[in-house]
Amino acid sequence: MGSSDVKAEAARRRTFAIISHPDAGKTTLTEKFLLYGGALSSGAGAVKAREGRRSATSDWMEMEQQRGISITSAALQFEYRDCIINLLDTPGHRDFSEDTYRVLAAADAAVMVLDAGKGIEPQTLKLFEVCREREIPFMTFINKWDRPGKGALELLDEIEQTLIVEPTPVTWPVGLAGEFKGIIDRKTGDYIRFERTARGSTIAPEEIVSAEQAAKDEGEAWENASEEAELLEMLERNPDIKTFLACESTPVFFGSAMTNFGVRALLDGVVDLVPAPAPKVLKDGSRRAVDADFSGLVFKVQAGMDKSHRDRIAFVRVCSGKFERGLIATAGGSGRQFSTKYAQTLFGQDRETVDTAFPGDILGLVNANDVRVGDAIYTGEPAQFPDLPAFAPEHFMVARVKDTSKFKQFRKGIAQLDEEGAVQVLRLPDIGDQAPVLAAVGQLQFEVAVNRLENEFGAPVELTSTRYSIARKTDAESAPELRAMQGVDVLMRANGLHLALFESKYWMDRVLADHPELTLERMVAEGGLS
Ligand code: G4P
């Protein structure tokens, strides 16, 4: 296969992630995408049903089952129109973790799902901040229009005011939230009327209706919607690919994932707007062409998923070239070579061997022991990707080994978890490894750490809570003054990063106000966009 074929294959890939606050409808929308992509024959419920089918063969799965969450990251692949869609799963978003953020490093765009009744919620904001930091363009799907909620213009306002991004509706709803009748396709001016099917288990029939007919049939709902659509026209709130790619505007779609209303328009938007894989920027600022030698970014490492096999899966987003199973790749971090004989695609717990993959596709490489999150793997010309940012931890616990004779194992385990990015490990310079502070974005990361330290490294630990609740990046110069203050501490990561920990945001704000000379930088996804 020549380079033009690789280019052609890359051009038809669309790789994106859905981001949302819990309960906004991410799972439902994912199911409906599969339904419209023809990958789900039995209708809705398959994504959730899969969770129920899991067998309890490992602690991971037990944890997953008990909590009803998905720890295993995966990408769903399906065809739609002439494109291959890779929908990245942002795992465990009920129990938020750093993985959720890192998955975005593998995406070319995101779909932000909002609940029409709630608008922008705290986790939406944090995920949005990661998108902005990583320059990932995002579309907005305003979900649950089938039930009473905020006004459409009010929601646009909220997006604009909170995110400082211009919302540009691609579709406009006919009928207030709760009285959803259909959408206006703003490009063609068509009115698309929907028909409900039983709990949205099949594709919602759509009917294109003329303006005259719509006025007759829908009365006031149509009148209001077309007036609002005119207003948007006057304000020039029109989708624009250039500002979308620059994260300055977000194309907005209205719908109801549950009843399938507006799902097709959104999927069409994915094909039309999500950029195909582009040459990836490397650490030295150069770019690697999509048809260059194979390279991929490791965006997640999942170890200890199966206790009996000790397997370790590296999730890789293909960035350039053609991947062929069995090729010998170099792991960027260690420089060691390894065979990719066990390459898989994953859908929840279902694994399938993958033989070839192209830019934009996601692979799970089993037993890729030398790779770490953020590493490049490649053949031919070496590749190194820019570092992943440090995400703002929000939970802090002190870890101590229960049995001091296991201290060596504990130390090794802690170091490994830190390197993998499973948790952030912070140390006080004088206490060191005796009682490190584990810092996490989500509580689930602690459970995973405790479980792995005990089962994989043979070092049961005890966690005790701390008084810290927020962290900022600082440096060696500011550290002594901060350490001397009440309610503040400065700890270090193995990579030399200094973190100032505060008891409360209120206290941190006071220190910021009273000591502008100190270095206290926000970390990505601190939330609040201050
Ligand atoms: P999440 O993955 O973002 O957490 O959300 P999920 O899809 O699980 O949806 C959360 C709840 O919202 C579910 O209800 C789901 O059915 C409902 N929902 C999703 N989309 C829509 C929509 O367009 N309209 C309405 N009215 N509801 C929607 P649940 O009661 O928690 O679960 P279930 O019993 O319905 O499965």
XYZ file of C-alpha atoms and ligand atoms in Angstrom:
566
model
C 0.000 0.000 0.000
C 1.449 3.336 -1.053
C 1.449 6.606 0.798
C -1.489 7.914 -1.226
C -3.591 5.056 0.161
C -2.555 5.932 3.708
C -3.525 9.526 2.990
C -6.883 8.445 1.583
C -7.563 6.197 4.573
C -6.609 8.990 6.987
C -8.838 11.438 5.120
C -11.892 9.324 5.831
C -11.230 8.918 9.550
C -13.108 11.018 12.098
C -11.767 10.547 15.632
C -13.564 12.285 18.464
C -14.683 11.966 22.065
C -17.956 12.818 23.775
C -17.560 14.924 26.884
C -20.273 15.650 29.388
C -21.205 16.034 32.995
C -22.657 12.766 34.359
C -26.273 12.182 33.335
C -26.275 14.664 30.468
C -26.706 11.703 28.115
C -23.256 10.599 26.912
C -24.047 6.883 27.101
C -27.418 7.280 25.431
C -25.926 9.373 22.647
C -23.127 6.837 22.139
C -25.744 4.099 21.716
C -27.647 6.203 19.239
C -24.536 6.908 17.205
C -24.024 3.165 16.962
C -27.651 2.741 15.969
C -27.307 5.319 13.188
C -23.926 3.920 12.213
C -25.559 0.520 11.726
C -23.310 -1.023 14.392
C -26.164 -1.740 16.761
C -28.825 -3.954 15.304
C -30.821 -4.614 18.419
C -31.497 -1.008 19.220
C -30.765 0.950 22.330
C -29.346 -0.421 25.511
C -26.435 -2.399 24.126
C -23.717 -0.261 25.657
C -25.250 -0.564 29.073
C -26.293 -4.174 28.578
C -22.694 -5.089 27.898
C -21.760 -3.989 31.375
C -24.260 -6.447 32.815
C -22.856 -9.323 30.792
C -19.369 -9.060 32.154
C -18.064 -12.033 34.011
C -16.311 -11.510 37.300
C -12.907 -12.858 36.377
C -10.820 -10.081 37.851
C -10.908 -7.430 40.498
C -11.216 -4.851 37.789
C -14.322 -6.343 36.465
C -15.656 -6.807 39.970
C -14.994 -3.173 40.637
C -16.596 -2.272 37.385
C -19.620 -4.385 38.087
C -20.136 -3.160 41.596
C -19.902 0.400 40.524
C -21.602 -0.004 37.174
C -18.823 1.910 35.504
C -16.415 1.289 32.760
C -12.760 1.486 33.738
C -11.590 -0.006 30.491
C -10.990 2.615 27.913
C -11.998 1.805 24.408
C -12.846 3.288 21.100
C -15.919 2.322 19.185
C -15.472 2.153 15.457
C -18.246 2.265 12.908
C -18.881 3.466 9.375
C -21.138 6.326 8.562
C -21.568 7.758 5.067
C -18.159 7.170 3.507
C -16.255 7.730 6.748
C -14.828 5.546 9.471
C -15.785 7.002 12.807
C -13.621 6.366 15.869
C -15.585 7.345 18.920
C -13.285 7.477 21.911
C -14.773 6.385 25.174
C -14.078 8.780 28.003
C -14.175 6.137 30.685
C -15.562 6.208 34.168
C -16.839 9.703 33.917
C -19.084 9.222 36.901
C -15.892 8.610 38.828
C -13.891 11.177 37.047
C -10.186 10.485 36.668
C -7.176 11.785 34.828
C -7.796 9.184 32.157
C -10.851 11.103 31.114
C -8.641 14.073 30.340
C -5.913 12.057 28.687
C -8.323 10.449 26.268
C -8.770 13.895 24.782
C -5.101 13.842 23.755
C -6.087 11.159 21.265
C -9.076 13.030 19.817
C -9.261 15.399 16.871
C -12.461 16.974 18.183
C -15.052 16.616 20.911
C -18.813 16.673 21.193
C -19.883 18.435 24.361
C -23.260 17.164 25.549
C -25.351 19.530 27.634
C -28.583 18.745 29.437
C -31.062 21.362 28.190
C -32.408 21.735 31.702
C -29.010 22.272 33.304
C -26.769 23.970 30.783
C -23.080 24.008 31.614
C -22.204 21.943 34.689
C -18.919 21.702 36.641
C -17.428 18.723 34.810
C -18.441 20.118 31.441
C -16.423 23.158 32.319
C -13.338 21.199 33.328
C -13.442 19.058 30.205
C -13.946 22.125 28.083
C -10.855 23.620 29.659
C -8.828 20.572 28.641
C -10.154 20.950 25.082
C -9.144 24.562 25.001
C -5.705 23.896 26.435
C -5.094 21.191 23.858
C -6.760 23.180 21.083
C -9.365 20.513 20.421
C -12.328 21.969 18.551
C -15.704 20.976 19.941
C -19.308 20.813 18.833
C -22.164 21.213 21.286
C -25.182 18.922 21.482
C -27.994 20.300 23.588
C -29.725 17.135 24.720
C -33.049 16.245 26.342
C -35.039 18.758 24.314
C -37.971 16.373 24.729
C -38.489 17.625 28.245
C -38.904 21.049 29.821
C -35.667 22.989 30.120
C -34.028 26.326 29.503
C -34.698 28.431 26.415
C -32.578 27.876 23.311
C -31.336 31.476 23.195
C -30.662 31.403 26.928
C -28.471 28.322 26.472
C -26.523 30.000 23.678
C -25.961 32.930 25.996
C -24.717 30.645 28.730
C -22.192 29.016 26.388
C -20.979 32.380 25.225
C -20.707 33.913 28.690
C -19.213 30.923 30.484
C -16.887 29.502 27.862
C -16.154 32.688 25.922
C -16.775 30.785 22.711
C -19.249 31.847 20.056
C -22.116 29.360 19.716
C -23.136 28.915 16.076
C -26.258 26.760 15.702
C -26.292 24.273 12.844
C -29.837 23.253 13.735
C -32.539 25.152 15.565
C -35.347 23.530 17.551
C -39.002 23.926 16.647
C -40.991 23.775 19.853
C -39.840 24.745 23.319
C -37.912 22.240 25.397
C -40.566 19.699 26.322
C -42.580 20.272 23.138
C -40.014 19.169 20.624
C -41.394 18.858 17.106
C -38.376 19.052 14.854
C -35.421 21.123 13.796
C -34.660 23.748 11.227
C -31.541 22.905 9.239
C -30.064 26.399 9.129
C -27.992 25.739 6.021
C -30.818 24.550 3.791
C -33.681 26.216 5.660
C -35.523 22.878 5.660
C -37.827 21.968 8.491
C -37.160 18.404 9.571
C -40.035 16.949 11.522
C -39.489 13.927 13.722
C -41.690 11.108 14.675
C -41.279 9.338 17.986
C -40.547 5.644 18.101
C -40.947 3.518 21.194
C -38.137 4.691 23.519
C -36.026 5.498 20.498
C -35.189 1.870 19.811
C -35.221 2.451 16.061
C -34.133 5.355 13.878
C -36.612 8.243 14.216
C -38.507 8.781 10.955
C -37.794 12.231 9.532
C -39.981 14.239 7.203
C -38.846 17.339 5.352
C -41.654 19.863 5.487
C -42.008 23.131 3.527
C -42.176 26.443 5.402
C -45.830 26.952 4.390
C -46.800 23.532 5.586
C -44.781 23.981 8.788
C -46.580 27.261 9.515
C -49.920 25.500 9.060
C -49.040 22.427 11.088
C -46.973 23.854 13.913
C -48.478 27.328 14.337
C -46.831 29.352 17.078
C -43.925 26.921 17.596
C -42.932 27.383 13.961
C -43.416 31.137 14.088
C -41.159 31.486 17.140
C -38.506 29.161 15.769
C -38.321 30.918 12.410
C -38.167 34.320 14.092
C -35.282 33.136 16.244
C -33.578 31.635 13.199
C -33.857 35.039 11.476
C -32.366 36.704 14.510
C -29.402 34.315 14.386
C -28.997 35.171 10.721
C -28.976 38.869 11.536
C -26.406 38.342 14.272
C -24.373 36.262 11.825
C -24.231 33.320 14.184
C -23.387 30.968 11.364
C -21.180 27.877 11.601
C -17.708 28.669 10.413
C -15.065 26.009 10.004
C -12.117 28.333 10.568
C -13.256 29.692 13.929
C -14.457 26.204 14.933
C -10.996 24.724 14.322
C -9.462 27.611 16.266
C -11.800 26.841 19.230
C -13.349 30.291 18.875
C -16.785 29.037 17.896
C -18.780 25.887 18.568
C -21.357 24.517 16.140
C -24.521 23.812 18.151
C -27.063 21.038 17.559
C -30.331 20.509 19.378
C -31.848 17.126 20.005
C -32.967 14.334 22.224
C -30.731 11.295 22.321
C -33.487 9.291 23.982
C -35.971 9.756 21.134
C -33.231 10.010 18.448
C -34.340 13.489 17.462
C -31.469 15.433 15.980
C -29.018 12.529 16.214
C -28.600 12.142 12.459
C -27.909 15.859 12.027
C -25.235 15.648 14.732
C -23.609 12.607 13.126
C -23.614 14.412 9.792
C -21.961 17.284 11.644
C -19.260 14.881 12.879
C -18.500 13.816 9.305
C -18.626 17.358 7.922
C -16.866 19.238 10.711
C -14.502 16.976 12.675
C -11.110 17.364 11.026
C -9.509 14.268 9.535
C -6.191 13.289 11.157
C -3.616 15.950 10.364
C 0.191 15.883 10.585
C 0.973 15.642 14.286
C 3.111 18.295 15.921
C 6.210 16.792 17.519
C 8.083 17.992 20.567
C 10.661 19.817 18.470
C 7.883 21.756 16.745
C 8.132 19.873 13.435
C 5.259 17.832 12.054
C 5.088 14.194 11.050
C 3.121 13.696 7.837
C 0.163 11.287 8.071
C 1.766 9.118 5.379
C 5.190 9.027 7.080
C 6.448 5.895 8.874
C 4.102 4.464 11.483
C 3.803 6.412 14.737
C 1.276 6.393 17.547
C 0.627 8.201 20.806
C 0.163 6.181 23.993
C -2.682 7.986 25.745
C -3.515 5.442 28.399
C -1.896 2.431 30.004
C -4.130 -0.037 31.764
C -2.316 -2.559 33.882
C -3.501 -5.383 36.070
C -6.818 -5.741 34.282
C -6.650 -9.470 34.427
C -5.068 -10.808 37.618
C -4.230 -14.206 36.186
C -2.473 -12.786 33.154
C -0.956 -9.610 34.552
C -1.649 -8.027 31.252
C -0.869 -4.486 30.553
C -2.556 -2.744 27.686
C -1.233 0.393 26.090
C -3.875 2.352 24.219
C -2.396 3.929 21.163
C -3.806 6.463 18.768
C -2.278 5.975 15.342
C -0.840 9.299 14.204
C 0.988 8.403 10.992
C 1.531 5.554 8.578
C -0.082 2.170 8.309
C -0.065 -0.132 11.308
C 0.281 -3.811 10.554
C 0.011 -6.290 13.373
C 3.365 -7.853 14.165
C 5.468 -4.923 13.104
C 8.415 -4.194 15.360
C 7.977 -0.777 16.924
C 10.253 1.317 19.092
C 8.923 2.615 22.408
C 9.837 6.296 22.514
C 10.519 6.518 26.234
C 12.913 3.585 26.692
C 14.063 3.298 23.096
C 13.415 -0.453 23.289
C 11.881 -2.406 20.463
C 8.885 -4.653 20.855
C 6.615 -6.768 18.733
C 3.024 -5.722 18.175
C 1.813 -9.276 17.757
C -1.024 -8.740 20.220
C -2.825 -5.747 18.849
C -6.473 -5.441 19.672
C -9.448 -3.230 19.410
C -11.556 -3.049 22.510
C -15.211 -2.518 22.998
C -15.860 -2.614 26.727
C -14.666 -6.092 27.651
C -14.889 -7.484 24.143
C -11.553 -7.682 22.446
C -10.858 -8.346 18.842
C -7.543 -8.745 17.105
C -6.745 -5.932 14.733
C -4.505 -6.516 11.727
C -4.225 -3.092 10.186
C -4.941 0.435 11.312
C -4.568 3.924 9.899
C -4.128 7.424 11.298
C -7.007 8.215 13.640
C -7.580 4.579 14.667
C -7.128 3.317 18.223
C -5.196 0.187 19.128
C -4.794 -1.714 22.357
C -1.311 -3.224 22.534
C -1.052 -6.055 25.022
C 2.163 -6.406 27.003
C 3.748 -3.291 25.635
C 5.673 -3.172 28.881
C 8.083 -0.421 28.106
C 5.637 2.288 27.201
C 4.242 5.048 29.342
C 1.451 7.515 28.917
C 2.529 10.284 26.553
C 5.141 8.132 24.794
C 5.367 7.798 21.078
C 5.812 4.401 19.500
C 7.134 4.342 15.995
C 8.966 2.631 13.195
C 11.649 4.341 11.126
C 12.284 7.979 11.923
C 11.993 8.548 15.717
C 9.044 10.595 16.975
C 8.521 12.378 20.275
C 5.263 14.083 21.156
C 4.857 17.172 23.346
C 4.387 16.374 27.043
C 0.872 15.917 28.349
C -0.006 18.699 30.770
C -0.279 18.128 34.525
C -3.958 18.123 35.427
C -5.217 19.788 38.573
C -5.681 17.195 41.341
C -8.636 17.703 43.669
C -8.268 14.838 46.127
C -5.300 14.179 48.360
C -4.602 11.145 50.590
C -1.557 10.036 52.543
C -0.477 6.469 51.730
C 1.336 4.226 54.236
C 2.318 0.621 53.837
C 0.487 -1.598 56.333
C 3.348 -4.019 56.832
C 6.704 -2.274 56.965
C 8.521 -5.373 55.739
C 6.806 -4.689 52.415
C 8.256 -1.210 52.107
C 10.412 -2.063 49.103
C 7.401 -3.342 47.175
C 5.412 -0.307 48.251
C 8.094 2.030 46.980
C 8.343 0.259 43.664
C 4.574 0.220 43.240
C 4.172 3.881 44.070
C 6.883 4.823 41.597
C 5.263 2.760 38.887
C 1.784 4.181 39.482
C 3.254 7.662 39.281
C 5.055 6.937 36.026
C 1.951 5.456 34.495
C -0.084 8.445 35.578
C -2.499 6.259 37.557
C -2.181 8.741 40.444
C 0.119 11.670 41.077
C 2.613 10.939 43.857
C 3.691 13.931 45.929
C 6.419 13.900 48.540
C 7.559 16.138 51.321
C 11.305 16.512 50.859
C 12.083 15.390 54.433
C 9.539 12.580 54.749
C 9.939 11.173 51.267
C 8.605 7.744 50.507
C 7.485 6.845 54.042
C 4.175 8.613 53.659
C 3.717 10.085 50.194
C 0.603 12.039 49.342
C -1.396 10.547 46.511
C -3.170 13.210 44.487
C -5.989 12.504 42.069
C -8.572 14.115 39.872
C -11.168 11.544 40.933
C -11.634 9.281 43.962
C -11.654 6.191 41.784
C -7.944 6.646 41.163
C -7.306 5.893 44.860
C -9.273 2.675 44.706
C -7.346 1.598 41.655
C -4.040 2.491 43.368
C -4.859 0.612 46.584
C -6.038 -2.391 44.644
C -2.945 -2.521 42.469
C -0.498 -1.926 45.313
C -1.983 -4.865 47.155
C -2.544 -7.305 44.305
C 0.135 -6.456 41.823
C 2.959 -5.312 44.076
C 2.100 -7.225 47.264
C 2.047 -4.104 49.417
C -1.293 -3.481 51.172
C -1.646 0.177 52.065
C -3.685 2.377 54.312
C -4.905 5.734 53.104
C -5.641 8.624 55.420
C -7.262 11.839 54.403
C -5.481 15.180 54.356
C -6.729 18.695 54.827
C -5.797 19.784 51.280
C -8.368 20.432 48.619
C -6.701 22.414 45.847
C -3.264 22.637 44.246
C -1.266 25.080 42.173
C 2.055 24.755 40.401
C 4.846 26.607 42.138
C 8.666 26.549 42.072
C 11.738 26.191 44.280
C 11.982 29.975 44.790
C 8.449 30.391 46.130
C 8.441 27.144 48.124
C 10.119 28.341 51.371
C 7.759 31.284 51.825
C 4.715 29.154 51.085
C 5.870 26.425 53.475
C 6.122 28.984 56.252
C 2.433 29.847 55.887
C -0.442 28.257 57.748
C -2.743 25.994 55.753
C -0.295 25.620 52.852
C 2.273 22.997 52.012
C 4.626 22.466 49.123
C 5.223 18.940 47.891
C 7.186 17.582 44.984
C 6.618 15.107 42.215
C 9.345 12.746 41.067
C 9.743 14.818 37.904
C 10.728 17.865 39.969
C 7.379 19.634 39.781
C 6.560 21.657 42.905
C 2.912 21.711 43.952
C 1.508 24.093 46.540
C -1.415 22.490 48.375
C -4.082 24.593 50.061
C -6.815 23.751 52.521
C -9.414 25.702 50.615
C -9.920 27.785 47.527
C -10.762 30.686 49.773
C -7.398 30.404 51.492
C -5.575 30.053 48.185
C -7.266 33.172 46.826
C -6.126 35.090 49.891
C -2.540 33.963 49.473
C -2.737 34.911 45.777
C -4.058 38.358 46.643
C -1.574 39.016 49.474
C 1.499 37.614 47.713
C 1.447 38.455 44.037
C 5.208 37.878 43.973
C 4.808 34.120 44.492
C 4.587 31.697 41.597
C 1.210 29.960 41.765
C 0.095 28.782 38.348
C -3.263 27.251 37.558
C -3.166 23.678 36.352
C -5.269 22.401 33.490
C -8.914 21.732 34.383
C -8.904 23.483 37.734
C -12.413 24.543 36.690
C -14.074 27.865 37.183
C -12.086 29.571 34.393
C -10.855 32.276 36.697
P -24.394 9.828 30.977
O -23.806 8.702 30.198
O -23.990 11.171 30.437
O -24.218 9.732 32.447
O -25.948 9.827 30.747
P -26.916 8.652 30.303
O -26.869 8.476 28.829
O -26.703 7.465 31.163
O -28.288 9.353 30.631
C -28.638 9.746 31.927
C -30.148 9.701 32.084
O -30.730 10.656 31.176
C -30.746 8.357 31.714
O -31.890 8.182 32.523
C -31.181 8.553 30.286
O -32.214 7.700 29.882
C -31.626 9.988 30.311
N -31.555 10.614 28.984
C -30.537 10.592 28.090
N -30.864 11.280 26.989
C -32.109 11.750 27.186
C -32.994 12.530 26.398
O -32.708 12.941 25.290
N -34.197 12.843 26.980
C -34.562 12.409 28.211
N -35.757 12.762 28.669
N -33.755 11.657 28.964
C -32.544 11.334 28.463
P -31.917 7.191 33.745
O -33.262 7.275 34.309
O -30.759 7.479 34.624
O -31.610 5.816 33.101
P -32.564 4.902 32.228
O -33.329 4.126 33.211
O -33.421 5.797 31.380
O -31.614 4.092 31.432
